[in-house]
């Protein structure tokens, strides 16, 4: 620290400004004179995309393990496994001389149409935050940095460089920032990458509130904030907003602008120094890890295989899977020969090797004969001949396995999807094959939900294989053959149709802005609120065995918010295969001051059980499990009252419910103001004390005047309504206006006096 301070003291203004901008596509600016080395960063997130020449923007990257993408990772619900993957990624960074890996991505899946959803974990902030924190802790435990991205509210590709995400404070805090907050607090990423877009009208790269106030001051982020590549518009405004390091470089004009701004007094040099300090801290930290050696290609391939097999989700199974005793398996679909294991864009990895799904199935089903038909072309054309060929193959076989990959022209970084559909050819293919072969299994490779209405009822089984990483072909064969009992569960809802999705009428915005009008209600929070059926709910995933839940207990019936709770439940494997169950714990608030989602995920655990075995699973629930963000108090608050703890196998499969009572330890400030409604006055203990007598008087007078439900007041003046129901939601000042004649002073003055009394009582 001291060293860094004296280094800064020795730096020229030009050197400081240059350090705050990259020297090339992937490097910081070294300062030889002062012994400041160059730091190298590379994409991320699910592999190391290290270009051989770090100064070149685009070229084929060095071979690295392509692990499954985030949709698959999150479906494992296995934080320890993600941690292991982080360690492996760090080993590859060390081999390839990479100081900071640009990942993970912790943005919410606001709509299944998001082109980049495959790179993100979930529609649920708790799950995404746990995954991101574990990823970061894994990588950083090896002395390699990460970049938590894209901060914030970057939930679509449409106009992603400029659009303004219009999102209210509470939604921002509870949905779009929570995963970042968890990751920062639980793992301290070395860097956080700001997003391209604007948030409520201000570029994320210049967003003082998001970068300085929330990320750095409130959450205590110690690292540096880097721009997404090309996200800076105004370098000086960005520095003031808290953006430390602009990428990519070089950007000579920007450097000059910073120097001039300091000289002219427009930019306080202390702001520049703070960014320099943060950058130097990370650069020197990075250099503490020597970048030498090699990594074990086979071991990492095996780890990628293991993760893929844990992340695959068996969506439907009428009993056909696992396959057994089939002599002839018709393997249909080009993804069987050409594995679709990653997405397009900046995360695209040059894999060390790729498992071919067809070959892997052949190895595992060694007693079966496998035949192959391509089924669909690479492009958008419709090829009936390919369907005909597949159908005749399927007819002659005992079972058909369709490997269906959503093509890159339908899903990639850089553009959103326009629908949830597979290609027309793929849908026709599945329909035609399942018509002649009832024993049809569909294996999907995609990064986000697809619609299945047209064919789901006609097929025997559906396995969601995701963008499964380079070894995913083995994992598919494992699950199909029963070598692995599937245990993945969805980290996002599969809707029935596009028009059901939460952001549908606000998507994707236009004229420079997108309204997050659905507010808190994304994913299952929305489908719960609308009581809307879905294709597959959040948290859903089948196994070859079954699990029973019993004996749920909470550590206390009544508890203080600051103490939290521990919930335990016994889970028994009631089937015939060893298997893993993911137990989900949701919290439901009986009554709250502001509207809340029906239930929210606040904990989970994954447990492996042999047939007949029972294990007790426990999940801790802390203050935040019960709190919500109150935009007027500007803090997370809890309220006294009852909560249900829902212990579930999926968002739609609640197995045990406990009811507990929370005692809030908060003493909240009085937020009554001159526009507060009568109801708000009454809800605040201070307000109630101050206006109690007055309220009784107003009620009596009003009911006499206008009538009321209460018979005492008769009906002669009735307006056919309960007047107080109306008045309670009027500002106190407006109610008093109607009583003006009877008041000793003007209504405004009276309210001002009452407010003073209430605020004094704090
Ligand atoms: C992407 C980032 C990526 C960066 C560098 C950007 O276009 O949004 O995720 O890390 O490029 O490749």
XYZ file of C-alpha atoms in Angstrom, residues 302 305-314 321-323 364 463 474-488 542-545 577-580 606 608:
41
model
C -12.727 -34.963 -17.535
C -17.353 -33.912 -18.671
C -18.311 -34.277 -15.020
C -19.780 -30.774 -14.819
C -21.780 -31.370 -17.995
C -23.222 -34.585 -16.631
C -24.263 -32.774 -13.438
C -25.817 -29.891 -15.346
C -27.929 -31.786 -17.855
C -31.615 -31.654 -17.038
C -33.937 -34.528 -17.795
C -34.667 -43.711 -20.332
C -32.202 -44.999 -19.406
C -31.905 -46.918 -22.643
C -21.532 -46.792 -24.087
C -32.947 -34.192 -22.185
C -19.852 -37.988 -23.163
C -22.262 -36.595 -20.579
C -25.205 -37.063 -22.936
C -24.233 -40.688 -23.474
C -23.820 -41.120 -19.701
C -27.351 -39.959 -19.041
C -28.948 -41.807 -21.946
C -27.254 -45.052 -20.976
C -27.896 -44.653 -17.258
C -24.221 -44.561 -16.361
C -25.070 -41.223 -14.785
C -28.366 -40.626 -13.062
C -29.378 -37.112 -14.128
C -29.597 -34.605 -11.309
C -29.544 -31.178 -12.948
C -36.137 -35.527 -13.276
C -34.058 -38.378 -11.977
C -34.076 -42.125 -12.572
C -34.960 -42.440 -8.920
C -30.858 -45.870 -8.480
C -28.310 -43.891 -6.539
C -29.129 -40.291 -7.272
C -28.738 -36.672 -6.297
C -27.602 -30.908 -3.219
C -26.428 -37.760 -2.969
